[in-house]
Coordinates of C-alpha atoms in Angstrom, one line a residue:
M214 CA 110.9 99.2 110.6
K215 CA 113.1 96.1 111.2
I216 CA 116.4 97.2 112.7
V217 CA 116.7 99.8 115.5
L218 CA 120.0 101.3 116.7
V219 CA 119.9 102.2 120.4
A220 CA 122.1 105.3 120.8
N221 CA 122.6 104.9 124.5
R222 CA 124.0 102.7 127.3
G223 CA 123.2 101.4 130.7
E224 CA 119.8 100.4 132.1
I225 CA 117.8 102.5 129.6
A226 CA 119.6 100.9 126.6
V227 CA 118.7 97.4 128.1
R228 CA 115.1 98.6 128.5
I229 CA 114.8 99.8 124.9
I230 CA 116.6 96.7 123.5
R231 CA 114.0 94.5 125.2
A232 CA 111.1 96.5 123.8
V233 CA 112.6 96.4 120.3
Q234 CA 113.0 92.6 120.5
D235 CA 109.5 92.2 121.9
L236 CA 108.2 93.9 118.7
G237 CA 110.0 91.3 116.6
M238 CA 112.7 93.8 115.5
T239 CA 116.5 93.6 115.7
A240 CA 118.3 95.7 118.3
T241 CA 121.7 97.1 117.5
A242 CA 123.8 98.5 120.3
I243 CA 126.7 100.9 120.3
Y244 CA 129.5 100.9 122.9
A245 CA 132.5 103.0 123.8
Q246 CA 136.0 101.4 124.0
D247 CA 135.8 101.4 127.8
D248 CA 132.2 100.1 127.9
A249 CA 132.4 96.7 126.2
A250 CA 131.4 94.9 129.4
S251 CA 128.2 96.9 129.8
L252 CA 125.0 94.8 130.1
H253 CA 123.4 96.4 127.0
V254 CA 126.1 95.0 124.9
Q255 CA 125.3 91.5 126.1
K256 CA 121.5 91.9 125.5
A257 CA 121.6 93.4 122.0
D258 CA 121.3 91.3 118.8
Q259 CA 124.3 93.0 117.3
C260 CA 126.8 95.6 118.4
V261 CA 129.0 98.3 117.0
A262 CA 132.1 99.7 118.7
L263 CA 132.6 103.5 118.8
E264 CA 135.8 105.3 118.7
G265 CA 137.0 106.7 122.0
S266 CA 135.9 106.2 125.6
G267 CA 133.6 107.8 128.1
A268 CA 130.5 109.8 127.5
K269 CA 132.2 111.8 124.7
A270 CA 131.9 108.7 122.5
Y271 CA 128.1 108.6 122.9
L272 CA 127.8 112.3 122.0
D273 CA 129.3 112.1 118.5
A274 CA 126.1 112.7 116.6
P275 CA 127.3 112.6 113.0
T276 CA 129.3 109.4 113.6
I277 CA 126.5 107.6 115.3
A278 CA 124.0 108.6 112.6
A279 CA 126.3 107.4 109.9
L280 CA 127.0 104.1 111.8
A281 CA 123.3 103.4 112.0
R282 CA 123.0 103.8 108.2
Q283 CA 126.1 101.6 107.6
Q284 CA 124.7 98.9 109.8
G285 CA 121.5 98.7 107.8
C286 CA 119.3 100.2 110.5
D287 CA 115.9 101.7 109.8
A288 CA 115.6 103.8 112.9
V289 CA 117.5 105.2 115.9
H290 CA 116.2 105.4 119.5
P291 CA 118.2 107.9 121.6
G292 CA 116.9 106.9 125.1
Y293 CA 117.3 109.7 127.6
G294 CA 120.3 111.9 128.2
F295 CA 123.2 112.0 125.8
L296 CA 121.7 113.0 122.4
S297 CA 118.0 112.4 123.2
E298 CA 117.0 116.1 123.0
N299 CA 119.6 117.2 120.5
A300 CA 117.9 118.6 117.4
A301 CA 121.1 118.4 115.3
F302 CA 121.3 114.7 116.0
A303 CA 117.6 114.2 115.0
E304 CA 118.4 116.0 111.8
A305 CA 121.5 113.9 111.2
V306 CA 119.5 110.7 111.6
E307 CA 116.9 111.9 109.2
A308 CA 119.5 113.1 106.7
Q309 CA 120.7 109.4 106.6
G310 CA 117.2 108.4 105.6
L311 CA 116.4 106.9 109.0
V312 CA 113.6 107.4 111.5
F313 CA 114.4 109.3 114.7
I314 CA 112.4 107.7 117.5
G315 CA 111.4 110.9 119.2
P316 CA 110.0 114.4 118.4
T317 CA 110.7 116.3 115.3
P318 CA 113.9 118.5 115.2
A319 CA 111.7 121.6 115.3
T320 CA 110.0 120.4 118.5
L321 CA 113.3 119.5 120.1
A322 CA 114.6 123.0 119.3
V323 CA 111.7 124.7 120.9
F324 CA 111.5 122.5 124.0
G325 CA 115.3 122.4 124.3
D326 CA 115.3 126.1 125.0
K327 CA 113.6 126.6 128.3
A328 CA 112.9 130.2 127.7
A329 CA 111.3 129.5 124.3
A330 CA 109.3 126.7 125.9
K331 CA 108.1 129.0 128.6
Q332 CA 107.0 131.6 126.0
L333 CA 105.1 128.9 124.1
A334 CA 103.4 127.8 127.3
G335 CA 102.2 131.3 127.9
K336 CA 100.7 131.5 124.4
S337 CA 99.0 128.1 125.0
D338 CA 97.1 129.3 128.1
V339 CA 99.4 127.3 130.4
P340 CA 100.2 129.2 133.6
V341 CA 103.8 130.3 133.9
L342 CA 105.8 131.8 136.8
A343 CA 106.9 135.4 136.9
G344 CA 110.3 135.7 135.3
S345 CA 112.2 136.3 132.1
I346 CA 111.2 134.9 128.8
A347 CA 114.7 134.8 127.4
A348 CA 118.3 134.7 128.7
V349 CA 119.2 137.6 131.0
S350 CA 122.3 139.4 132.0
L351 CA 123.4 139.7 135.7
D352 CA 122.0 143.3 135.8
E353 CA 118.7 142.1 134.5
A354 CA 118.6 139.3 137.0
R355 CA 119.3 141.8 139.8
A356 CA 116.5 144.1 138.6
F357 CA 114.1 141.2 138.6
M358 CA 115.0 140.1 142.1
Q359 CA 114.3 143.7 143.3
T360 CA 110.8 143.6 141.8
D361 CA 108.0 144.1 144.4
G362 CA 106.6 140.8 145.6
I363 CA 109.7 138.8 144.6
E364 CA 111.3 137.4 147.7
A365 CA 113.5 134.7 146.2
I366 CA 114.3 133.5 142.6
V367 CA 115.8 130.6 140.7
V368 CA 118.5 131.0 138.2
K369 CA 118.2 128.4 135.4
A370 CA 120.1 127.3 132.4
T371 CA 118.2 127.9 129.2
A372 CA 119.4 124.5 127.8
G373 CA 119.6 121.1 129.4
G374 CA 118.1 119.9 132.6
G375 CA 118.6 117.4 135.5
G376 CA 119.2 120.2 138.0
R377 CA 122.4 121.3 136.3
G378 CA 122.9 125.1 135.8
M379 CA 120.3 125.8 138.5
R380 CA 120.7 127.9 141.6
V381 CA 118.2 129.2 144.3
V382 CA 118.9 132.7 145.4
N383 CA 117.3 133.9 148.7
R384 CA 119.3 137.1 149.2
L385 CA 120.3 139.8 146.7
E386 CA 123.9 139.7 147.9
D387 CA 124.2 136.0 146.8
L388 CA 122.9 136.6 143.3
E389 CA 126.2 137.3 141.5
D390 CA 127.9 134.2 142.8
A391 CA 124.8 132.0 142.0
Y392 CA 124.5 133.6 138.5
T393 CA 128.2 132.9 137.7
R394 CA 128.1 129.4 139.0
A395 CA 124.9 128.5 137.2
S396 CA 126.2 130.0 133.9
S397 CA 129.6 128.2 134.2
E398 CA 127.9 124.9 135.0
A399 CA 125.5 125.2 132.1
L400 CA 128.4 126.0 129.7
A401 CA 130.3 122.9 130.9
A402 CA 127.3 120.6 130.7
F403 CA 125.4 121.8 127.6
G404 CA 127.8 124.1 125.7
I405 CA 125.6 127.1 126.3
G406 CA 126.0 129.3 129.3
D407 CA 122.8 131.4 129.0
V408 CA 120.5 131.5 132.0
Y409 CA 117.1 132.9 132.8
V410 CA 115.3 133.7 136.1
E411 CA 112.0 133.0 137.6
Q412 CA 110.2 133.5 140.9
L413 CA 110.8 130.8 143.5
V414 CA 107.8 128.8 144.8
A415 CA 108.9 128.1 148.4
Q416 CA 106.6 125.2 149.2
A417 CA 106.4 123.4 145.8
R418 CA 105.5 120.0 144.6
H419 CA 107.0 118.8 141.3
I420 CA 104.2 117.2 139.2
E421 CA 104.8 116.0 135.6
V422 CA 102.3 114.8 133.0
Q423 CA 103.2 112.1 130.5
I424 CA 102.0 112.9 126.9
I425 CA 102.1 111.0 123.6
G426 CA 101.3 112.3 120.2
D427 CA 101.4 110.9 116.6
G428 CA 102.4 114.1 114.8
S429 CA 98.9 114.7 113.3
G430 CA 97.9 117.1 116.0
A431 CA 96.4 114.3 118.1
V432 CA 97.9 114.3 121.6
S433 CA 96.9 112.3 124.7
H434 CA 97.9 112.4 128.3
I435 CA 98.8 109.3 130.2
W436 CA 98.2 110.8 133.6
E437 CA 100.7 112.3 136.0
R438 CA 103.7 111.5 138.3
E439 CA 104.9 112.9 141.6
C440 CA 108.6 113.8 141.5
S441 CA 108.9 116.0 144.6
T442 CA 111.5 113.7 146.3
Q443 CA 114.6 115.4 145.1
R444 CA 118.1 116.2 146.3
R445 CA 119.6 119.3 144.8
H446 CA 117.1 119.2 142.0
Q447 CA 117.9 115.6 141.2
K448 CA 115.0 113.2 141.4
L449 CA 115.3 110.3 143.8
I450 CA 111.9 108.7 144.1
E451 CA 108.9 109.0 141.7
I452 CA 105.3 108.1 142.2
A453 CA 102.3 107.4 139.9
P454 CA 99.7 108.7 140.2
A455 CA 100.5 111.7 142.4
P456 CA 99.0 111.0 145.8
E457 CA 96.6 113.3 147.6
L458 CA 96.0 115.3 144.4
D459 CA 92.6 116.9 143.9
P460 CA 90.8 115.3 140.9
A461 CA 89.9 118.7 139.4
L462 CA 93.5 119.8 139.8
R463 CA 94.7 116.6 138.1
D464 CA 92.3 117.2 135.2
A465 CA 93.6 120.8 134.8
L466 CA 97.2 119.7 134.8
C467 CA 96.6 117.0 132.2
A468 CA 94.6 119.4 130.0
A469 CA 97.4 122.0 130.2
A470 CA 100.0 119.4 129.1
V471 CA 97.9 118.3 126.2
R472 CA 97.4 121.9 125.0
L473 CA 101.1 122.4 125.0
G474 CA 101.7 119.2 123.0
E475 CA 99.0 120.2 120.5
A476 CA 100.7 123.6 120.0
V477 CA 103.7 121.8 118.4
N478 CA 101.9 118.8 116.8
Y479 CA 103.8 116.6 119.2
K480 CA 105.1 113.3 118.0
G481 CA 106.3 110.5 120.3
L482 CA 106.6 110.5 124.1
G483 CA 107.2 113.6 126.2
T484 CA 106.7 115.0 129.6
I485 CA 105.4 118.4 130.6
E486 CA 106.6 119.4 134.1
F487 CA 104.9 121.7 136.5
L488 CA 105.5 123.3 139.9
L489 CA 102.5 123.1 142.1
D490 CA 102.3 125.6 145.0
A491 CA 101.5 123.3 147.9
Q492 CA 99.8 126.2 149.8
S493 CA 97.6 127.8 147.1
S494 CA 97.3 124.7 144.7
Q495 CA 98.2 127.0 141.8
F496 CA 100.4 125.2 139.2
Y497 CA 102.9 126.7 136.8
F498 CA 104.7 125.3 133.8
M499 CA 108.4 124.5 134.5
E500 CA 109.8 122.7 131.4
A501 CA 109.1 120.1 128.7
N502 CA 111.2 117.0 128.3
A503 CA 110.9 115.9 124.7
R504 CA 112.0 112.3 125.2
L505 CA 111.5 109.2 127.2
Q506 CA 111.8 109.9 130.9
V507 CA 113.8 107.9 133.5
E508 CA 110.6 107.4 135.5
H509 CA 108.4 106.2 132.7
T510 CA 108.3 102.9 134.5
V511 CA 105.8 104.0 137.2
T512 CA 103.2 105.1 134.6
E513 CA 103.7 101.7 132.9
E514 CA 103.0 99.8 136.1
V515 CA 99.7 101.6 137.0
T516 CA 98.3 101.7 133.4
G517 CA 99.6 98.5 131.9
I518 CA 100.9 100.4 128.9
D519 CA 104.4 99.6 127.4
L520 CA 105.4 103.2 126.7
V521 CA 108.6 102.3 124.9
Q522 CA 106.8 100.0 122.5
A523 CA 104.1 102.7 121.9
Q524 CA 106.9 105.2 121.2
I525 CA 108.5 103.0 118.6
R526 CA 105.2 102.1 116.9
V527 CA 104.2 105.8 116.6
A528 CA 107.6 106.6 115.2
A529 CA 107.0 103.9 112.6
G530 CA 103.8 105.6 111.5
A531 CA 101.1 104.3 113.8
S532 CA 98.4 106.7 114.9
L533 CA 97.3 107.0 118.5
K534 CA 94.2 105.0 117.6
D535 CA 96.3 102.3 116.1
V536 CA 98.2 101.9 119.5
H537 CA 94.9 102.3 121.5
L538 CA 96.2 105.5 123.1
D539 CA 93.7 108.0 121.8
Q540 CA 92.4 109.7 124.9
A541 CA 89.2 107.7 125.2
N542 CA 91.3 104.5 125.3
V543 CA 93.9 105.6 127.9
P544 CA 93.2 103.5 131.0
E545 CA 92.9 105.2 134.4
P546 CA 95.7 104.4 136.9
L547 CA 95.1 101.4 139.1
G548 CA 96.7 101.5 142.5
Y549 CA 100.1 103.2 142.9
A550 CA 103.7 102.6 141.7
V551 CA 106.9 104.0 143.2
Q552 CA 110.3 104.1 141.5
L553 CA 113.5 104.2 143.7
R554 CA 116.7 105.3 142.0
V555 CA 119.6 103.2 143.4
N556 CA 122.8 105.2 142.8
M557 CA 126.4 104.2 143.4
E558 CA 127.5 106.9 145.9
T559 CA 128.4 107.9 149.4
M560 CA 127.1 111.0 151.1
S561 CA 127.8 113.1 154.2
S562 CA 125.4 115.1 156.4
D563 CA 126.4 118.3 154.8
G564 CA 124.9 117.1 151.5
T565 CA 128.2 116.2 149.9
V566 CA 127.7 113.3 147.5
K567 CA 130.5 111.4 145.9
P568 CA 130.2 108.7 143.2
A569 CA 131.3 105.2 144.2
G570 CA 132.5 102.3 142.2
G571 CA 134.1 98.9 142.2
R572 CA 133.4 95.3 141.3
L573 CA 129.8 94.0 142.0
S574 CA 130.8 90.8 143.9
K575 CA 127.1 90.3 144.8
F576 CA 124.1 91.6 143.0
E577 CA 120.7 90.3 144.0
V578 CA 117.6 92.3 143.0
P579 CA 114.2 91.9 144.8
T580 CA 111.6 89.7 143.2
G581 CA 108.0 88.9 143.8
P582 CA 104.5 90.3 143.0
G583 CA 104.6 94.0 142.1
L584 CA 108.4 94.2 141.8
R585 CA 110.4 95.2 138.8
T586 CA 114.1 96.2 138.6
D587 CA 115.5 98.0 135.6
T588 CA 119.3 97.8 135.8
C589 CA 122.7 97.7 134.1
G590 CA 124.3 95.7 137.0
Y591 CA 125.2 92.1 137.3
A592 CA 127.5 90.1 139.6
G593 CA 131.1 90.5 138.4
Y594 CA 130.5 93.8 136.6
V595 CA 133.2 96.4 137.2
T596 CA 131.6 99.8 137.3
N597 CA 133.0 102.7 135.3
P598 CA 133.5 106.2 136.8
N599 CA 133.2 107.8 133.3
Y600 CA 129.4 107.3 133.4
D601 CA 126.3 108.1 135.4
S602 CA 126.1 106.7 138.9
L603 CA 122.6 105.2 138.4
L604 CA 122.9 101.5 139.1
A605 CA 119.3 100.4 139.1
K606 CA 115.7 101.5 139.3
V607 CA 113.6 99.5 141.7
I608 CA 109.9 99.8 140.7
V609 CA 107.2 98.7 143.1
S610 CA 103.5 98.6 142.4
S611 CA 100.4 97.7 144.3
K612 CA 96.7 97.7 143.4
Q613 CA 96.0 98.7 147.0
D614 CA 96.5 102.2 148.6
F615 CA 99.6 104.3 148.8
A616 CA 100.6 103.0 152.3
A617 CA 100.6 99.4 151.0
T618 CA 102.8 100.4 148.1
V619 CA 105.3 102.1 150.5
R620 CA 105.5 99.0 152.7
R621 CA 106.2 96.9 149.6
A622 CA 108.9 99.4 148.6
Q623 CA 110.6 99.1 152.0
R624 CA 110.6 95.3 151.7
A625 CA 112.0 95.5 148.2
L626 CA 114.9 97.6 149.3
A627 CA 115.6 95.3 152.2
E628 CA 115.9 92.4 149.7
F629 CA 118.2 94.3 147.4
H630 CA 121.7 93.0 148.2
V631 CA 124.8 94.6 146.7
D632 CA 128.4 93.9 147.7
G633 CA 131.5 95.7 146.4
V634 CA 130.0 99.1 145.7
A635 CA 128.5 101.6 148.1
T636 CA 124.9 102.6 147.2
N637 CA 122.2 104.9 148.5
V638 CA 119.8 102.1 149.5
D639 CA 119.8 102.9 153.2
F640 CA 119.3 106.6 152.4
L641 CA 116.2 105.7 150.3
Q642 CA 114.9 103.6 153.2
A643 CA 115.3 106.6 155.5
L644 CA 113.2 108.6 153.1
L645 CA 110.5 106.0 152.8
A646 CA 110.3 105.9 156.6
S647 CA 109.9 109.7 157.0
D648 CA 106.5 111.0 158.1
V649 CA 106.2 113.3 155.1
F650 CA 106.7 110.5 152.7
Q651 CA 104.4 108.2 154.6
N652 CA 101.8 110.9 154.6
A653 CA 102.5 112.0 151.0
T654 CA 103.2 115.6 152.0
L655 CA 106.6 116.0 150.4
T656 CA 107.8 119.2 148.8
T657 CA 110.9 119.6 146.6
G658 CA 112.9 121.2 149.3
Y659 CA 112.4 118.6 152.0
V660 CA 115.4 116.4 151.4
D661 CA 117.9 119.3 151.2
A662 CA 116.5 120.8 154.4
H663 CA 116.6 117.5 156.3
M664 CA 119.8 116.0 154.9
A665 CA 121.6 115.7 158.2
E666 CA 118.9 113.6 159.9
L667 CA 118.3 111.5 156.9
V668 CA 122.0 110.6 156.5
A669 CA 122.3 110.0 160.2
Q670 CA 119.7 107.2 159.8
D671 CA 121.6 106.0 156.8
L672 CA 124.9 105.6 158.6
T673 CA 125.1 102.1 159.9
P674 CA 128.2 100.9 161.8
E675 CA 129.3 99.1 158.6
D676 CA 129.0 102.3 156.6
A677 CA 130.8 104.3 159.2
S678 CA 133.8 101.9 159.1
G679 CA 134.1 102.5 155.4
S680 CA 132.7 99.1 154.2
A681 CA 131.1 99.3 150.7
G682 CA 127.8 97.7 150.1
V683 CA 124.3 97.3 151.4

């Protein structure tokens, strides 16, 4: 493997390009017509223009696979989002005689269907929540919600993720509207409007386990991450390892994730996600993300493993032993790491979030020990509303305790200076300062329930007057 096409954009494309180059390979970037000024285009060794503009250009699977072949590439790395979990794209890449740096098309097909993944989890002795195994009609969803012992449910899209096509229903009279909205949103986002239902865990933590496999049946876990700091099912802050997690429970979660990976002879990086009942400490399978995760960074910082390089080497044919990631060689986490997602946005106390944009007249990221920033921003860059609002990921690590890591995170955000574009940096500071975050007692519903008070802390006089920036 000598030349890798990176089928993505933004900060994750930059991250992958650097890993490819560090392995002594050539990184080829693609870019839409309205995305030529993106940072990943500047960092790649060579670039290819796509037809069209916006996200649609990055979703043209047959064209991108053919371009990779035409450019003499040996492999394609899809990053996350876009085509990363698209089984048809993986097949198109392989049909061109190239390596898809990710799971097999068969694995993508199974894990891309949440209902099918849930069924596989049950067969693999991984606990699952009460709910449907396949897509349900409105009448079937209504019947499930009326089952004894079910007080509230979640309606979820069978395809996709990221909180889209998901609705919490606490009252039967709200079900029809939630079902319709979830189905419509799923159809628009993923092209499939099917939804399924499951029991709601009222006080839940979101814990995910990083796995890697080499396709031979060998699968290792690389510990867990805490992803409970969410707004409307969208992650805001991630932590590795999960603080205040009982060691026996950690072992059980990791073992369950490995079992599920082994069930499909998993190849590449993946994440098995669980809901943990904060009251009973019982955990349940939620979904599997068969790709590189946005928050892979915190696992890298506490283990010293370059996950993207390992992912590429396994795709090129290396075994887990070759990359020193057979389970016996996976290092235990040292200290803590926290990732803060800096988004270009404005928000109000009712939870309304609007994307923001403009020219980055100033862009200064924090530096120093234990600080890392993965970003697509630079001074002078004009942001594009046709793409995701994620501007940067500020990753903070400390070999000390969780409290020391949080203090470093607060300092890092205070040193992150952006002019020209509104961001959520002050909102993230308000979250870090909250008692529940300081004490590591967050649950997935905390941010939505306390949005008004968090935004009130966020609204400085400059923000209130409409000034963009931090």
